[in-house]
Short mmCIF file of N, CA and C in Angstrom, two decimals:
data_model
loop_
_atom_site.label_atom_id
_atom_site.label_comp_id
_atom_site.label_asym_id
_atom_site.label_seq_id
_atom_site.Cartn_x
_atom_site.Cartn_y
_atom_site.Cartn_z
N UNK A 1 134.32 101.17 99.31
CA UNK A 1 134.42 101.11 100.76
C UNK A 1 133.76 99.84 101.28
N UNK A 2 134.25 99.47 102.50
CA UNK A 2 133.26 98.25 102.69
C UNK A 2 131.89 98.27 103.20
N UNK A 3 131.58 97.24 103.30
CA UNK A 3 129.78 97.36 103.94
C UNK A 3 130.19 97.68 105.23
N UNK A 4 129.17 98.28 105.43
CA UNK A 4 128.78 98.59 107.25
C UNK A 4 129.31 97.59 108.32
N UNK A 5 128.99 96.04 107.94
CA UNK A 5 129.05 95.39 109.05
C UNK A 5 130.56 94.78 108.16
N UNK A 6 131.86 95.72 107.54
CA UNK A 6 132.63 95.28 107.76
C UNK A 6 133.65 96.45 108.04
N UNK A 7 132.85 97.53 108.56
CA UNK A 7 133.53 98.35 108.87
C UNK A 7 134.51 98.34 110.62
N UNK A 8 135.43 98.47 111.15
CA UNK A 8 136.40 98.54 111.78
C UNK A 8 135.95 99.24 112.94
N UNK A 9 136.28 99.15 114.39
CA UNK A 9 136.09 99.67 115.31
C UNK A 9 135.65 101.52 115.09
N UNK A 10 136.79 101.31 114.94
CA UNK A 10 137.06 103.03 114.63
C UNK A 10 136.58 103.82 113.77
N UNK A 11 136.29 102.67 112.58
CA UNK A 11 135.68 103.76 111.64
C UNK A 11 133.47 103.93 111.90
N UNK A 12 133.52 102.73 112.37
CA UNK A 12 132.36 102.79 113.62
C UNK A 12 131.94 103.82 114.09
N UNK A 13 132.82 103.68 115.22
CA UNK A 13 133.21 105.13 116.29
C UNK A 13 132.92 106.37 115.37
N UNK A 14 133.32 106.50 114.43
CA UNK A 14 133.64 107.75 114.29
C UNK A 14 132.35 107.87 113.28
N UNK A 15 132.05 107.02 112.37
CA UNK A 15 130.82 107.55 111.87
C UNK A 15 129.29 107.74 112.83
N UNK A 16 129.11 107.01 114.03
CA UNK A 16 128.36 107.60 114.93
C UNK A 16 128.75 108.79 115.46
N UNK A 17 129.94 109.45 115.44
CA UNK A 17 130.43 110.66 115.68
C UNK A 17 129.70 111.63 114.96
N UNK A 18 130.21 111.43 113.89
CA UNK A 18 130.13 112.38 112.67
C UNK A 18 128.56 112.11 112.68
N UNK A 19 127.58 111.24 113.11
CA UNK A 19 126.19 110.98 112.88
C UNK A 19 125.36 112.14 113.81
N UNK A 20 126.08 112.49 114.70
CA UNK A 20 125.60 113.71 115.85
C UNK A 20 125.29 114.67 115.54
N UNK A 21 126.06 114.55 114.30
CA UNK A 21 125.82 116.57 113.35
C UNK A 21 124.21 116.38 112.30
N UNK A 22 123.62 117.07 112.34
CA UNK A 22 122.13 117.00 112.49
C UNK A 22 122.44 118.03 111.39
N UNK A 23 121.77 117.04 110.33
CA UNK A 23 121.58 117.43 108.64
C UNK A 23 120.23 117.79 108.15
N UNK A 24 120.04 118.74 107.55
CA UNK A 24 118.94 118.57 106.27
C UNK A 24 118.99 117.11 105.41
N UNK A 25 117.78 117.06 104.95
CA UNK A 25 118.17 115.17 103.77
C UNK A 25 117.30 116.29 102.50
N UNK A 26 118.23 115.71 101.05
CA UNK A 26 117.76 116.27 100.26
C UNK A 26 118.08 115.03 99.26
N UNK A 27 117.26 115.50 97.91
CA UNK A 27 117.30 114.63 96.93
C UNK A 27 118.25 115.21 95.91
N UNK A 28 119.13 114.71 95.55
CA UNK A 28 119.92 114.81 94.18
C UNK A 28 119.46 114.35 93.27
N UNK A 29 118.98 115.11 91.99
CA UNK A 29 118.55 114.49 90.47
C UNK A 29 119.49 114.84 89.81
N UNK A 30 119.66 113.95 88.70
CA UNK A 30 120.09 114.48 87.50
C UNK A 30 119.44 114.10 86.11
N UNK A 31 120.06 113.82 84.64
CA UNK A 31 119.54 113.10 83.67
C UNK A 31 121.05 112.27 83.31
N UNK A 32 120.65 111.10 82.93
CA UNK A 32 122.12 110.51 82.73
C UNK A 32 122.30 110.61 81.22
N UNK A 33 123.41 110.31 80.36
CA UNK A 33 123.92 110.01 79.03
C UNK A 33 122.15 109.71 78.17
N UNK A 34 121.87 108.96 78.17
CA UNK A 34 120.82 108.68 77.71
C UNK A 34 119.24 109.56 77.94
N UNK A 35 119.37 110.19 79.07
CA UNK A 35 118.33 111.43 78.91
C UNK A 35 117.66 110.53 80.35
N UNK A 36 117.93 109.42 81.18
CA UNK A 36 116.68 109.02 81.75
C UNK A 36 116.87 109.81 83.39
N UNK A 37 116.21 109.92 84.12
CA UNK A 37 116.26 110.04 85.38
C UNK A 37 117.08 109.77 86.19
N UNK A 38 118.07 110.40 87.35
CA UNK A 38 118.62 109.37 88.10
C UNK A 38 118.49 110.28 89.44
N UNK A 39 118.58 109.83 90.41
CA UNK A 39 118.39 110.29 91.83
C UNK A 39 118.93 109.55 93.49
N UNK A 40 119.15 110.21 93.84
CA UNK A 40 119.70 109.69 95.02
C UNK A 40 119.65 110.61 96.38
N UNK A 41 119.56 110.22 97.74
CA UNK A 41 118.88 110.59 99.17
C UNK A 41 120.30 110.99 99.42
N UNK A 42 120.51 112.56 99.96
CA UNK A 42 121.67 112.52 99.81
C UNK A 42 121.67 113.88 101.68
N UNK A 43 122.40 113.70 102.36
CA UNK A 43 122.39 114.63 103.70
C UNK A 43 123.79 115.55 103.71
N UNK A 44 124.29 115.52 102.62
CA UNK A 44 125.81 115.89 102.46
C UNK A 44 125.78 117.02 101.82
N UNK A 45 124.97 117.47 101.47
CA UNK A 45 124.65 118.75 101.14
C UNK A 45 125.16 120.32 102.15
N UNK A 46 125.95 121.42 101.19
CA UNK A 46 126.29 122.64 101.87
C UNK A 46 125.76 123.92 101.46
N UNK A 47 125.52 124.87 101.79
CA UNK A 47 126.36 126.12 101.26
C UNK A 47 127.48 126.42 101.01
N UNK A 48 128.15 127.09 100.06
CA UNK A 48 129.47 127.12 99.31
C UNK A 48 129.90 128.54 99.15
N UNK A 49 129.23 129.00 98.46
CA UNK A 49 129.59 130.59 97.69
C UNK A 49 128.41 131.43 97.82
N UNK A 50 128.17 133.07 98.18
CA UNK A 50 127.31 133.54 97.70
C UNK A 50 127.50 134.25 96.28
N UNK A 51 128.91 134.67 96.52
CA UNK A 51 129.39 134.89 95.29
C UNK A 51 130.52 134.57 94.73
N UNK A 52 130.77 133.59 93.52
CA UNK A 52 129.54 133.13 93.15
C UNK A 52 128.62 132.31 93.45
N UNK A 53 127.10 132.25 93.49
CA UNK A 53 126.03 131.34 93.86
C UNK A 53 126.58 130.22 93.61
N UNK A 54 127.69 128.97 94.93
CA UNK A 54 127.74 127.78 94.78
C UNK A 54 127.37 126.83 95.47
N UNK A 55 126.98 125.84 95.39
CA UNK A 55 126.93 124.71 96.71
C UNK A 55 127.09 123.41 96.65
N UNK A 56 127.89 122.20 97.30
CA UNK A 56 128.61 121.86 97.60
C UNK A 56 127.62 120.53 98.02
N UNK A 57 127.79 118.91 97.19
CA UNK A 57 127.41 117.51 98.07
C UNK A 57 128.33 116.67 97.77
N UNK A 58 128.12 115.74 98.69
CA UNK A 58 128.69 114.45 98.33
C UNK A 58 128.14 113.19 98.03
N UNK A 59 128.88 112.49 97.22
CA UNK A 59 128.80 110.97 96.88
C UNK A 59 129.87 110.23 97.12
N UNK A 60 129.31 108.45 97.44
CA UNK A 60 130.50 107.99 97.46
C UNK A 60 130.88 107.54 96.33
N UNK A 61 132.13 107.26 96.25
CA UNK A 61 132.67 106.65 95.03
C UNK A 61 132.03 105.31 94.56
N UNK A 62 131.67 104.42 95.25
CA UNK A 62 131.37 103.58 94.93
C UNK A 62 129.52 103.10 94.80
N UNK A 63 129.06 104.09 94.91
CA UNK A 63 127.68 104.59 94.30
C UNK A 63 127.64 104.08 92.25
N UNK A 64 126.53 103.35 92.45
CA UNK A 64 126.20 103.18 90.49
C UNK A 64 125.51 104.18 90.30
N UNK A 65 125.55 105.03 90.86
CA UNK A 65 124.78 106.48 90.04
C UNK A 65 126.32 107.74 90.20
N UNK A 66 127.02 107.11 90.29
CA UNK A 66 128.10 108.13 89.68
C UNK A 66 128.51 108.83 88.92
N UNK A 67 128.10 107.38 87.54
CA UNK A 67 128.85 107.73 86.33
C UNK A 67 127.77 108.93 85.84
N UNK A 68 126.50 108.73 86.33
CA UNK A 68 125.68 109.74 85.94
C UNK A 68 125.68 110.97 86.37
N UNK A 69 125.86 110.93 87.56
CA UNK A 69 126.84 112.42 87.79
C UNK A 69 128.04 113.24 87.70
N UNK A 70 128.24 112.39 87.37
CA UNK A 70 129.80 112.84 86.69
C UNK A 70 129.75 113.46 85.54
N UNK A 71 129.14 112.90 84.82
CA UNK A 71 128.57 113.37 83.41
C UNK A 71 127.61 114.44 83.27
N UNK A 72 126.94 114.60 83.83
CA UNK A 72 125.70 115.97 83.84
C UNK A 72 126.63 116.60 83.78
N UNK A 73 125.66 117.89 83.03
CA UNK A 73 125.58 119.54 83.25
C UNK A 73 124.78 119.90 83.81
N UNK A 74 124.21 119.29 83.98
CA UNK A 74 123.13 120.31 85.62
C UNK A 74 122.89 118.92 86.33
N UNK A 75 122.41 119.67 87.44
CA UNK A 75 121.79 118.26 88.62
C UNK A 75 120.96 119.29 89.77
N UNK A 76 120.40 119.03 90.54
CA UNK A 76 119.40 119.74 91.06
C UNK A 76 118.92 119.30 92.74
N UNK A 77 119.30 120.01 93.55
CA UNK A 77 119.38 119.91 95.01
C UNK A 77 117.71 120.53 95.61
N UNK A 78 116.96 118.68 95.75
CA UNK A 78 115.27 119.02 96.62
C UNK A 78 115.77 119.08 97.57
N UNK A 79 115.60 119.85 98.89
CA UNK A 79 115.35 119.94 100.45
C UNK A 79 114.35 119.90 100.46
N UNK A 80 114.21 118.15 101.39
CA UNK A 80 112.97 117.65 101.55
C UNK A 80 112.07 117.98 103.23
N UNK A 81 111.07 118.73 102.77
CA UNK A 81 110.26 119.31 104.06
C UNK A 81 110.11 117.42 105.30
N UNK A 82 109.40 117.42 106.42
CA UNK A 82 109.12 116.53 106.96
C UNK A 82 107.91 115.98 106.10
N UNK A 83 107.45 116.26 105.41
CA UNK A 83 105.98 115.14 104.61
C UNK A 83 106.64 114.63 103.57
N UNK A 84 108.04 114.91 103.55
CA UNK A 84 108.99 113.90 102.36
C UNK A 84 109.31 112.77 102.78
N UNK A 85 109.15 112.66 103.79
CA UNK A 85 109.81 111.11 104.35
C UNK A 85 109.95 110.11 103.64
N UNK A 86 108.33 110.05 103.00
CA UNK A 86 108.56 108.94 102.26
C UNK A 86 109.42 108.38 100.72
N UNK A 87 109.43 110.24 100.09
CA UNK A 87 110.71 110.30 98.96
C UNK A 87 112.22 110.35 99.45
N UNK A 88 112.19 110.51 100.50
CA UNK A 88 113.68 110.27 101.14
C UNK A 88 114.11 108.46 101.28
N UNK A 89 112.69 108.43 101.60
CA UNK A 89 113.10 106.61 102.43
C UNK A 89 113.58 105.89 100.73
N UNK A 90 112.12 106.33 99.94
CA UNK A 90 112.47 105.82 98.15
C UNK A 90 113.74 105.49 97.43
N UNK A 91 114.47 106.90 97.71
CA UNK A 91 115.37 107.44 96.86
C UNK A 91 116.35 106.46 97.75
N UNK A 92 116.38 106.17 98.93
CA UNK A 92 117.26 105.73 99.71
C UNK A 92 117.63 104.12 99.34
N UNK A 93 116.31 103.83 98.57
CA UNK A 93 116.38 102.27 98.78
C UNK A 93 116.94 102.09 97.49
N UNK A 94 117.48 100.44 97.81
CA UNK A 94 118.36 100.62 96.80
C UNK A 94 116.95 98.99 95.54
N UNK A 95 116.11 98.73 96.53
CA UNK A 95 115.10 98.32 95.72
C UNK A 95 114.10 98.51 95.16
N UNK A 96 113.93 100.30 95.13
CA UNK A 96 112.73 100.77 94.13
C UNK A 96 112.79 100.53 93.21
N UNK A 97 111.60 99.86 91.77
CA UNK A 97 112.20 100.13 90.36
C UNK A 97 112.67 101.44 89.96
N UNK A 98 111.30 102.40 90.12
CA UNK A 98 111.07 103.34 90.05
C UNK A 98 110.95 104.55 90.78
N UNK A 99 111.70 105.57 91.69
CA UNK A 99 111.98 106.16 92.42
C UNK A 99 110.99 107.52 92.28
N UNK A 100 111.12 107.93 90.83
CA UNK A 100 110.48 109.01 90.67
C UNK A 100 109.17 109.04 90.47
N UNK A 101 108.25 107.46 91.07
CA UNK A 101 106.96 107.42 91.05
C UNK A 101 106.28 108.30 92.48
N UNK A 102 107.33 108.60 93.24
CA UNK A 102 107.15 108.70 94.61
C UNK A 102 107.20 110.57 94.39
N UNK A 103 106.31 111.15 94.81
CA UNK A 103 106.44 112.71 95.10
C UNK A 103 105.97 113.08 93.80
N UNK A 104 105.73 114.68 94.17
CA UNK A 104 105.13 115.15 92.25
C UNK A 104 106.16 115.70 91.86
N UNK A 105 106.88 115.30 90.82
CA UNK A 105 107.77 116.52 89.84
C UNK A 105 107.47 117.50 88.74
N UNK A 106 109.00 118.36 88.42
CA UNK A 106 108.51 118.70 87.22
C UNK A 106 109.60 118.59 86.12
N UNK A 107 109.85 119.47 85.34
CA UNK A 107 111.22 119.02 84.81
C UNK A 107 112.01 120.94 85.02
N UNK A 108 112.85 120.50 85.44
CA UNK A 108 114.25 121.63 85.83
C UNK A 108 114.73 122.40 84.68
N UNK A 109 115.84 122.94 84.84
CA UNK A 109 116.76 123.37 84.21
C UNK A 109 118.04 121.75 83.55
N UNK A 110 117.62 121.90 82.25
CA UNK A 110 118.65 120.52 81.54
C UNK A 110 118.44 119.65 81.43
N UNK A 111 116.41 119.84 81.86
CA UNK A 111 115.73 118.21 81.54
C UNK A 111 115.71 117.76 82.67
N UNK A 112 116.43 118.33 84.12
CA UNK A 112 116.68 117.56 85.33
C UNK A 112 115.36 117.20 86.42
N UNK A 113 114.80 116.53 86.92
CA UNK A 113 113.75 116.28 87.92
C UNK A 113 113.84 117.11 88.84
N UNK A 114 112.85 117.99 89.24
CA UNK A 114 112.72 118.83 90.11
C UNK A 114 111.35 118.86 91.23
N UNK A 115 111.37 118.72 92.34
CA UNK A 115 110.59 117.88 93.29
C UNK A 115 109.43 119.14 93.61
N UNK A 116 108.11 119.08 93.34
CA UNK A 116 107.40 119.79 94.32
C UNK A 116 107.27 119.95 95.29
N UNK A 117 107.21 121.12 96.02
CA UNK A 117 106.49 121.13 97.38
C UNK A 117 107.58 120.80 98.37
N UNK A 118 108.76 120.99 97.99
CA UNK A 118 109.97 121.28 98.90
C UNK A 118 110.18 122.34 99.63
N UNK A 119 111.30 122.00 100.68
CA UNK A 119 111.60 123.54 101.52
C UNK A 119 112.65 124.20 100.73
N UNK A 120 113.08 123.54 99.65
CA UNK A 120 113.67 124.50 98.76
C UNK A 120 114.56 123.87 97.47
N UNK A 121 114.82 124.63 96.56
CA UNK A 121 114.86 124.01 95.06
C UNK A 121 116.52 124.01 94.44
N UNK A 122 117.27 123.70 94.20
CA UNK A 122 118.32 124.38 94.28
C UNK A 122 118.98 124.26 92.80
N UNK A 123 118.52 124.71 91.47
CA UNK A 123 118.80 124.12 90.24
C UNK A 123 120.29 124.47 89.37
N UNK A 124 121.24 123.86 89.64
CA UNK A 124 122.80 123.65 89.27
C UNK A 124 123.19 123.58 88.26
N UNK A 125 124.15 124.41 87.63
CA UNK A 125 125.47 124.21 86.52
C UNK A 125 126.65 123.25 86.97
N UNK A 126 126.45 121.93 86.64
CA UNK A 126 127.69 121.45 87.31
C UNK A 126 128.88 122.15 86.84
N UNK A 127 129.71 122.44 88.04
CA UNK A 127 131.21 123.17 87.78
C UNK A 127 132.61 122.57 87.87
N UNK A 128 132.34 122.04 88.95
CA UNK A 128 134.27 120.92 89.40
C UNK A 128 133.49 119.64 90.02
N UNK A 129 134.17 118.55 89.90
CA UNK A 129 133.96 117.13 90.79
C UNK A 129 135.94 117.00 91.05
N UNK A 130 136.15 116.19 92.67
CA UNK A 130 137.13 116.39 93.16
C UNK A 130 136.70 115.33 94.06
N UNK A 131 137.78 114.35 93.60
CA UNK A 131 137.86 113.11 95.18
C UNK A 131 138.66 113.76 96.36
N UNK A 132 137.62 113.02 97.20
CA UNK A 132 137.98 113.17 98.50
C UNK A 132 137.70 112.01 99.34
N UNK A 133 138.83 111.23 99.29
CA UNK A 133 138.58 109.81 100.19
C UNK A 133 138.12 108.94 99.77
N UNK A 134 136.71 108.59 100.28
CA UNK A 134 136.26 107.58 99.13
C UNK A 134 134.64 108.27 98.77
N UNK A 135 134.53 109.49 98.81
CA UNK A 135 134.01 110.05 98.04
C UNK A 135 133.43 111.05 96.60
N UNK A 136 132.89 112.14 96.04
CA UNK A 136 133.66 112.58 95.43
C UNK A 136 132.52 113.79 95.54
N UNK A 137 132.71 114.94 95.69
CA UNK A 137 132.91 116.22 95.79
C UNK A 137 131.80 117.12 94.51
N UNK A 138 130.65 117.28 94.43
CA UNK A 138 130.30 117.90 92.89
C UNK A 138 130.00 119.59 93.56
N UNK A 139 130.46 120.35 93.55
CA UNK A 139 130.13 121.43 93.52
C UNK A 139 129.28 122.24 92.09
N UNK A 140 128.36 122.84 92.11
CA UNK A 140 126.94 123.61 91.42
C UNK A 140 127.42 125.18 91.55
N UNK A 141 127.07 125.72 90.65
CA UNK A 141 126.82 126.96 90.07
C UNK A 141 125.30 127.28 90.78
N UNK A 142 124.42 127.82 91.11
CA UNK A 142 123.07 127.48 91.59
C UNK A 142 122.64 128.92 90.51
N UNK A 143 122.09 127.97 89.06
CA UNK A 143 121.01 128.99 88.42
C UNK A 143 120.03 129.55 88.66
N UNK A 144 119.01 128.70 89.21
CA UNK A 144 117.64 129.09 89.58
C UNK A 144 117.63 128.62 90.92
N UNK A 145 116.51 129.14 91.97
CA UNK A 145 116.39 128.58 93.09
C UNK A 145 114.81 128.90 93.20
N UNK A 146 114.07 127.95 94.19
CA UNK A 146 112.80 128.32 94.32
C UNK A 146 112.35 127.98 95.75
N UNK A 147 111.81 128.78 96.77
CA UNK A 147 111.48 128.40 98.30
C UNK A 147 110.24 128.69 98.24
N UNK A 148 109.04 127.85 98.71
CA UNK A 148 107.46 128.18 98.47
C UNK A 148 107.47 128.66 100.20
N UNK A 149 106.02 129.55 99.68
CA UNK A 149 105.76 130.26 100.89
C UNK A 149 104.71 129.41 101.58
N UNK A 150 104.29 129.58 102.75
CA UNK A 150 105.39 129.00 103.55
C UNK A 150 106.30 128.32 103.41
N UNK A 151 107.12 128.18 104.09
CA UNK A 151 108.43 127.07 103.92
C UNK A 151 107.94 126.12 104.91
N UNK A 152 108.19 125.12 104.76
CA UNK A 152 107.15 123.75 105.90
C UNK A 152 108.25 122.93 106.53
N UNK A 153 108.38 122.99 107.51
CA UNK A 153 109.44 122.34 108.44
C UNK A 153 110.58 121.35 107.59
N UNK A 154 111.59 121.57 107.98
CA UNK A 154 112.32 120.46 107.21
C UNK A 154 112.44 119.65 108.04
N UNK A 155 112.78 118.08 107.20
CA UNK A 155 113.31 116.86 107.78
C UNK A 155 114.70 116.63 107.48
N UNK A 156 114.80 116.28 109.49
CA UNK A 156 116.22 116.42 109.72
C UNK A 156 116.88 114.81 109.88
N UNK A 157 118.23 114.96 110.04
CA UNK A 157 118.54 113.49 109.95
C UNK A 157 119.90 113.43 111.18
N UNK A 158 119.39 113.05 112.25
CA UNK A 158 120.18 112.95 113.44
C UNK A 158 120.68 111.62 113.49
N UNK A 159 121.89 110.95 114.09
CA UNK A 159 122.29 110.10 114.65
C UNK A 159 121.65 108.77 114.16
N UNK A 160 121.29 108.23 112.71
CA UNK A 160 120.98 107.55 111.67
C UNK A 160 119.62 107.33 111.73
N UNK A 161 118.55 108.57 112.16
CA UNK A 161 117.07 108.41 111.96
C UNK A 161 116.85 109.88 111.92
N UNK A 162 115.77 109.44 111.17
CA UNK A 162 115.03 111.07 110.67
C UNK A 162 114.21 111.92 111.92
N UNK A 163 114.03 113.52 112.26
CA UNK A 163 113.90 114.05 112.84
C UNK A 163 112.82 114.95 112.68
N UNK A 164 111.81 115.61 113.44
CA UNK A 164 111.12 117.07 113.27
C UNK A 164 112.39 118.02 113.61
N UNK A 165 112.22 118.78 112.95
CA UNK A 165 112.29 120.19 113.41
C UNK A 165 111.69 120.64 114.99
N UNK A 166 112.52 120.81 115.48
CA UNK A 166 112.09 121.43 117.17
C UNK A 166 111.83 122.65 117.07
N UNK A 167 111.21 123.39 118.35
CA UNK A 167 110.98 124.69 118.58
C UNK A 167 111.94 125.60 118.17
N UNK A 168 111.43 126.70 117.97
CA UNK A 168 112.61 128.13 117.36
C UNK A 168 112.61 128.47 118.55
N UNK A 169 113.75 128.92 119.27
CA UNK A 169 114.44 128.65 120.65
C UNK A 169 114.53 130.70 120.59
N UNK A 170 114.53 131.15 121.67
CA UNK A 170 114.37 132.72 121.35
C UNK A 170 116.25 133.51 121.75
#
């Protein structure tokens, strides 16, 4: 796809559109071919299935951490509370060496990086990948899941900047 500043009136328009819808930001891990780490800041995240336990992100196609997801058998969905900011901003950049110096982990289900101290854990059987546009589609099996008590506000991602959590409205 092209860069931002060669994107088209319309497609402009419409991704500030689509920017209005007010996301959770979570981290995608996986392990690539070689066993090492890979991760990426990802707001494309769904619910899918309860039964069966599935759920549903996206990537774009033209992401270099593809081939590594494509390839897993598991991969693993952090929902990052608001004191993640700064593993969101990490994962986001595309000049960290090292991404997974940022936050405490542990290791998952399949060897995969799994983030402490999240608003919630979400540990995956990869099942189908499916283009869609110029993205591509990985839907999860969700093996294990883990939500710590309390659950601590999540960070939200409005209109291309990060958010608190507002009042619980009655």
């Amino acid at each position: 796809p092209p860069a931002e500043g060669a994107l088209g009136d319309a497609q402009l328009l419409l991704r500030k559109a689509l920017g209005r819808f007010a996301t959770g930001v979570s981290v995608v891990t996986c392990v690539d071919e070689e066993g090492a780490p890979v991760g990426l800041t990802a707001n494309s995240f769904t619910a899918l299935s309860l039964e069966p336990p599935l759920v549903l992100w996206a990537l774009r196609r033209a992401s270099d951490k593809l081939q590594a997801f494509m390839q897993c058998a598991h991969f693993t969905v952090n929902v990052l509370t608001e004191a993640q900011i700064g593993v969101s901003r990490c994962f986001a950049s595309k000049t960290v060496a090292d991404r997974f110096a940022e936050g405490r982990w542990a290791t998952g289900l399949g060897g995969v990086p799994r983030l402490e101290d999240c608003a919630a854990v979400f540990e995956c059987e990869a099942m189908v990948q499916r283009v869609a546009g110029d993205h591509m589609l990985f839907i999860g099996r969700v093996a294990r899941h883990h939500m710590p008590q309390p659950t601590a506000p999540l960070l939200l991602f409005h209109a291309g900047h990060y958010h608190r959590l507002g009042e619980r409205m009655p």
